[in-house]
CSV table of C-alpha atoms in Angstrom, one decimal:
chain,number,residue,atom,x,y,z
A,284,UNK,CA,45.8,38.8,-19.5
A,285,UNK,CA,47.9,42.2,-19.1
A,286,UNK,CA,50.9,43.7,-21.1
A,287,UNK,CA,53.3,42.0,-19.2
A,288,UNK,CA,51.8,38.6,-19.7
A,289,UNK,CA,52.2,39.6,-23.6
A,290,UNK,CA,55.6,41.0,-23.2
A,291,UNK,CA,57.0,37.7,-22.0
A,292,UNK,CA,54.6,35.8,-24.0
A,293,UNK,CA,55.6,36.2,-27.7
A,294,UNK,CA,52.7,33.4,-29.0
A,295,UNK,CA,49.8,34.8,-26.8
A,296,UNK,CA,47.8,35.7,-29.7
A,297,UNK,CA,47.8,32.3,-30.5
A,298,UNK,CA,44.9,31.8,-27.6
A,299,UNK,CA,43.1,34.7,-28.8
A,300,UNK,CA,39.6,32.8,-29.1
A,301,UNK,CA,36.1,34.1,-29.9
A,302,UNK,CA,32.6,33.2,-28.6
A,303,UNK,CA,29.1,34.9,-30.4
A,304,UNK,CA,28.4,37.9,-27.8
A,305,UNK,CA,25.1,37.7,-26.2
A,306,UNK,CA,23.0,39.7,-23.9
A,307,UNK,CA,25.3,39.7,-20.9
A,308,UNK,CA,28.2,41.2,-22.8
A,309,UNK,CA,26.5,44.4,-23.4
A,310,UNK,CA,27.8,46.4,-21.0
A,311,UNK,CA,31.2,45.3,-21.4
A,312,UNK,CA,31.0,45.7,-25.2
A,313,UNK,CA,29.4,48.7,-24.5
A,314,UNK,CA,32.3,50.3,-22.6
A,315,UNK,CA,35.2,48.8,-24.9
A,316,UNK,CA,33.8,50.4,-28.1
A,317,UNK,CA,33.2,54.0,-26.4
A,318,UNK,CA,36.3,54.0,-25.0
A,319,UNK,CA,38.5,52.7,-28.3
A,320,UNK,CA,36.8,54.7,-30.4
A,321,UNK,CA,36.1,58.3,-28.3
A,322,UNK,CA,38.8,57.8,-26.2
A,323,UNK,CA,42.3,59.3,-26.3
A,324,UNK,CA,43.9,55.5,-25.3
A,325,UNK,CA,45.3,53.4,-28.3
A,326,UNK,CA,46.1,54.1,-31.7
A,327,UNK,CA,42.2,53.5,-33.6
A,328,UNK,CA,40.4,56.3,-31.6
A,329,UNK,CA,38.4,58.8,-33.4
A,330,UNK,CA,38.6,61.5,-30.6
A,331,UNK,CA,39.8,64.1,-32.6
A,332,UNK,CA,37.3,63.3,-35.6
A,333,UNK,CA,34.1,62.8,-33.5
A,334,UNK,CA,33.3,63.4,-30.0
A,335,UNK,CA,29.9,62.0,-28.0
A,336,UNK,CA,29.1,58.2,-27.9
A,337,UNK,CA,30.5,55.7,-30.5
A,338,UNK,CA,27.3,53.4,-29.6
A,339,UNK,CA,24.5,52.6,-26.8
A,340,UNK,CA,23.2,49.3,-25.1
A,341,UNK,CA,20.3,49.6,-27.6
A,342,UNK,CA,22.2,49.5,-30.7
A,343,UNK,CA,24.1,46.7,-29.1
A,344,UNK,CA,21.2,44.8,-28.0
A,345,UNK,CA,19.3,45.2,-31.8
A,346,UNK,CA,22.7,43.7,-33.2
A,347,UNK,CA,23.5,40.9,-31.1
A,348,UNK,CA,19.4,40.2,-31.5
A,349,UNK,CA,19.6,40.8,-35.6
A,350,UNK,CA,19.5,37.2,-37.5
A,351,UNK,CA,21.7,38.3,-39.7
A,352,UNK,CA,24.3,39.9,-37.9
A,353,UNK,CA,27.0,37.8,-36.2
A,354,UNK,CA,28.7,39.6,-33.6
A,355,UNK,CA,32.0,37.9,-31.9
A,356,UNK,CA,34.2,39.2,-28.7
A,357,UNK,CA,37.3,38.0,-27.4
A,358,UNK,CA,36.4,37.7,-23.6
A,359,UNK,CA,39.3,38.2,-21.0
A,360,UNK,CA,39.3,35.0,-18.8
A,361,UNK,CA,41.4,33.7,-15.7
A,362,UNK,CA,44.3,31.6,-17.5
A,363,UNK,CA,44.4,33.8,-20.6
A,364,UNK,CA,42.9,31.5,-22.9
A,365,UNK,CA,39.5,29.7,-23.4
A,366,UNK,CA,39.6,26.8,-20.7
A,367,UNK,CA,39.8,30.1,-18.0
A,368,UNK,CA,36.8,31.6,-16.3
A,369,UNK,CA,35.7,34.5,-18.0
A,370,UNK,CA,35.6,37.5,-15.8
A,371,UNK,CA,33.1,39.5,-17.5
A,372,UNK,CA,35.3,42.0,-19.6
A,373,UNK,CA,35.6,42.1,-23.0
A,374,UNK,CA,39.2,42.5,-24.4
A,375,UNK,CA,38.1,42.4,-28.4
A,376,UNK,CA,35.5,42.0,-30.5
A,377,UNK,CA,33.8,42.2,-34.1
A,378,UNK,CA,30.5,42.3,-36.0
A,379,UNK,CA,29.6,40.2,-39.3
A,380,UNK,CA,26.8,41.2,-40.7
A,381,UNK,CA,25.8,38.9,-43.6
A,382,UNK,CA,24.0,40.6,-46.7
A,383,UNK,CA,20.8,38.5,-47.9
A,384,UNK,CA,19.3,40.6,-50.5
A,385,UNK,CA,18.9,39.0,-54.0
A,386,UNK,CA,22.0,41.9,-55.6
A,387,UNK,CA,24.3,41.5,-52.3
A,388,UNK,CA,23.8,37.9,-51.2
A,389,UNK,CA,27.6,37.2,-51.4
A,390,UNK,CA,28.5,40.3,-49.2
A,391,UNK,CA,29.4,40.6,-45.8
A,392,UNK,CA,30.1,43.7,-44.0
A,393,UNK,CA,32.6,44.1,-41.1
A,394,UNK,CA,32.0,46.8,-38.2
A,395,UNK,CA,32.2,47.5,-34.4
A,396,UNK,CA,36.0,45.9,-34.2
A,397,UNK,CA,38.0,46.8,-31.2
A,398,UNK,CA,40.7,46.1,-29.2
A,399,UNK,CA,41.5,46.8,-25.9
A,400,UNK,CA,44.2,49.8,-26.6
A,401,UNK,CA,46.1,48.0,-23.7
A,402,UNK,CA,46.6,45.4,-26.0
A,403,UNK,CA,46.8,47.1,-29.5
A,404,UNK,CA,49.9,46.4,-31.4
A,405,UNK,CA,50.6,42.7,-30.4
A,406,UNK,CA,48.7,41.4,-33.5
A,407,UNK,CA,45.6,40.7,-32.2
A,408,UNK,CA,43.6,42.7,-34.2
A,409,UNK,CA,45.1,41.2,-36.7
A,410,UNK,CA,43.7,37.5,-35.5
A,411,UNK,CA,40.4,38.5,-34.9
A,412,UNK,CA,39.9,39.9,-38.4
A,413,UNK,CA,40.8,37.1,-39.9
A,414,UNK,CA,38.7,34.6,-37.8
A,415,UNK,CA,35.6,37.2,-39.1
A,416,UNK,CA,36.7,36.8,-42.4
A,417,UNK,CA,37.2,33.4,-42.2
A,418,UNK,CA,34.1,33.0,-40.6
A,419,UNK,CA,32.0,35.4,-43.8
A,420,UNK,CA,33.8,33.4,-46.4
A,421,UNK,CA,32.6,29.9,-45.5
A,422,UNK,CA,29.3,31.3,-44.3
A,423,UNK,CA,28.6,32.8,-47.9
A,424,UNK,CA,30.2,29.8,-49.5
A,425,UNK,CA,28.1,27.6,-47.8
A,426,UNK,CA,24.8,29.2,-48.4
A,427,UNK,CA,23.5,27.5,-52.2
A,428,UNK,CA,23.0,31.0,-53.9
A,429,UNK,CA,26.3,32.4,-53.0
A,430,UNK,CA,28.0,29.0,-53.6
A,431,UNK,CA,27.7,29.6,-57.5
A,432,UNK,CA,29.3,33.1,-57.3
A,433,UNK,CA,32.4,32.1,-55.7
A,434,UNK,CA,33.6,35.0,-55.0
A,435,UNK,CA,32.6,36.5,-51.6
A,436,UNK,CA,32.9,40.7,-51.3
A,437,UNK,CA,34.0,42.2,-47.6
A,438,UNK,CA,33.4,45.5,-47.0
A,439,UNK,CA,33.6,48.0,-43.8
A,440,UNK,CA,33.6,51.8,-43.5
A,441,UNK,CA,36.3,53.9,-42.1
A,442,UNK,CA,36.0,57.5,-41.3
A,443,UNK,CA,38.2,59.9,-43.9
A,444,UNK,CA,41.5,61.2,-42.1
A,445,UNK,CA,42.7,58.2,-41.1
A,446,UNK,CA,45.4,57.3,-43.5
A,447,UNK,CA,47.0,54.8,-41.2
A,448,UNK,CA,43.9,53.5,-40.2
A,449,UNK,CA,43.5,53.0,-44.6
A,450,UNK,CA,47.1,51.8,-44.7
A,451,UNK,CA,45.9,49.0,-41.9
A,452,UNK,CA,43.4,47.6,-44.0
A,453,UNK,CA,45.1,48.4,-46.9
A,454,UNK,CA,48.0,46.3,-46.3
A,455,UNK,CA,45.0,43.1,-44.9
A,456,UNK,CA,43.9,43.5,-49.0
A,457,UNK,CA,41.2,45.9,-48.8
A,458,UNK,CA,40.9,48.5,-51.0
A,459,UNK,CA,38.5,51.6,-51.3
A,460,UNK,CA,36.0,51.1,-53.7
A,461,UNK,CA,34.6,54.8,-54.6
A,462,UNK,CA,31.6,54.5,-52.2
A,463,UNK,CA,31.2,57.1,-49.9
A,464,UNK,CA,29.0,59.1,-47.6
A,465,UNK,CA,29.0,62.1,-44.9
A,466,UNK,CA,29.1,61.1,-41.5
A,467,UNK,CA,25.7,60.9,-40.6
A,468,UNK,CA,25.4,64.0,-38.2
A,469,UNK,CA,22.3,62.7,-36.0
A,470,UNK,CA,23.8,62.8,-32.5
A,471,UNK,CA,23.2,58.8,-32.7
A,472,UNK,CA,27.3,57.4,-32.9
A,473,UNK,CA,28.7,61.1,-31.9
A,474,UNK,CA,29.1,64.2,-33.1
A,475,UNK,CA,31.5,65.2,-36.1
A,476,UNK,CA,34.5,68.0,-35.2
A,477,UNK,CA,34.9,68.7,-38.4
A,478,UNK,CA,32.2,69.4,-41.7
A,479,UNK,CA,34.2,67.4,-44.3
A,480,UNK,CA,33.9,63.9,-42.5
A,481,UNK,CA,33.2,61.2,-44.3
A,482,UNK,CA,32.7,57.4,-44.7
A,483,UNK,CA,34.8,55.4,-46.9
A,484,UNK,CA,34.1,51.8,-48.0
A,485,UNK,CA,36.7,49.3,-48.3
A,486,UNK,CA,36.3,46.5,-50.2
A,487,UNK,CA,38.3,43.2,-49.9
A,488,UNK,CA,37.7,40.1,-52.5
A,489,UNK,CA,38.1,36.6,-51.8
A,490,UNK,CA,37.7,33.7,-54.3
């Protein structure tokens, strides 16, 4: 799949399809997320925020490995859609990781989402978060517990300075919620440019 294909294709996003990421897409996943988020490419990079690494093979590796984190790409394949031979590069993807502690057992928080900024702006972003949430929903729904609370919490964390990034999620029913923190400055997901970074959490409520 390439912007041209898009261009002429108004309903691609329609076979925008997800599969649960697994060892072999490491390196792939690796190089998407570094590149959409400490890149200059695309429109959700944090290059002039925070420079270094956004993440490593290990941190990969201990998510895709975590029980309770479910992590989905969108691999590119031959024919554009899922019947296609994949060709080993990852073109989206997004992490779920499902809170199972007795106060947030009806949470799910939402991270590592890209999208190959060759491909930003065509809605696809758009598809994939919704499949995640989708996918959280029924999940926490489904478990017995959660079942009896109905009401299922998703929440992610944005970097301050990003009002479009906030008007994104804003306008997809999220909504901060007061919580915040600095940007960890430990060298292990980059290094912040500027000494007022912080991380917002958005909150988004589904009955």
């Amino acid at each position: 799949m390439n912007k041209k294909h898009l261009d002429e294709n108004n309903l691609e996003r329609e076979s925008v399809f997800l599969r649960r990421a697994h060892a072999d897409d490491i390196s792939a996943l690796e190089q998407l997320l570094n590149r959409c988020y400490r890149e200059t490419a695309g429109w959700t990079n944090e290059a002039d925020l925070i420079g270094g690494i956004r993440t490593t093979s290990a941190e990969l590796a201990a998510v895709i490995n975590d029980p309770n984190h479910y992590y989905f790409v969108y691999p590119k394949t031959t024919t554009g859609d899922r019947d296609g031979k994949e060709t080993g590069e990852i073109l989206g993807c997004i992490a779920v990781d499902i809170k199972t502690d007795t106060d947030s057992n009806n949470k799910a928080y939402i991270g590592m989402f890209a999208v190959d900024p060759e491909l930003q702006g065509y809605g696809i972003g758009n598809v994939i978060l919704q499949a995640a949430e989708t996918f959280a929903t029924r999940h926490l729904q489904s478990d017995g517990q959660a079942a009896d609370k109905k009401t299922v919490r998703l929440t992610m964390s944005i970097l301050s300075h990003r009002p479009e990034l906030l008007a994104y999620y804003q306008r997809r029913g999220y909504e901060l919620n007061g919580n915040k923190m600095p940007f960890p400055n430990d060298g292990n997901n980059g290094e912040p440019k500027r000494e007022d970074l912080e991380l917002l959490e958005l909150e988004k409520i589904v009955h």
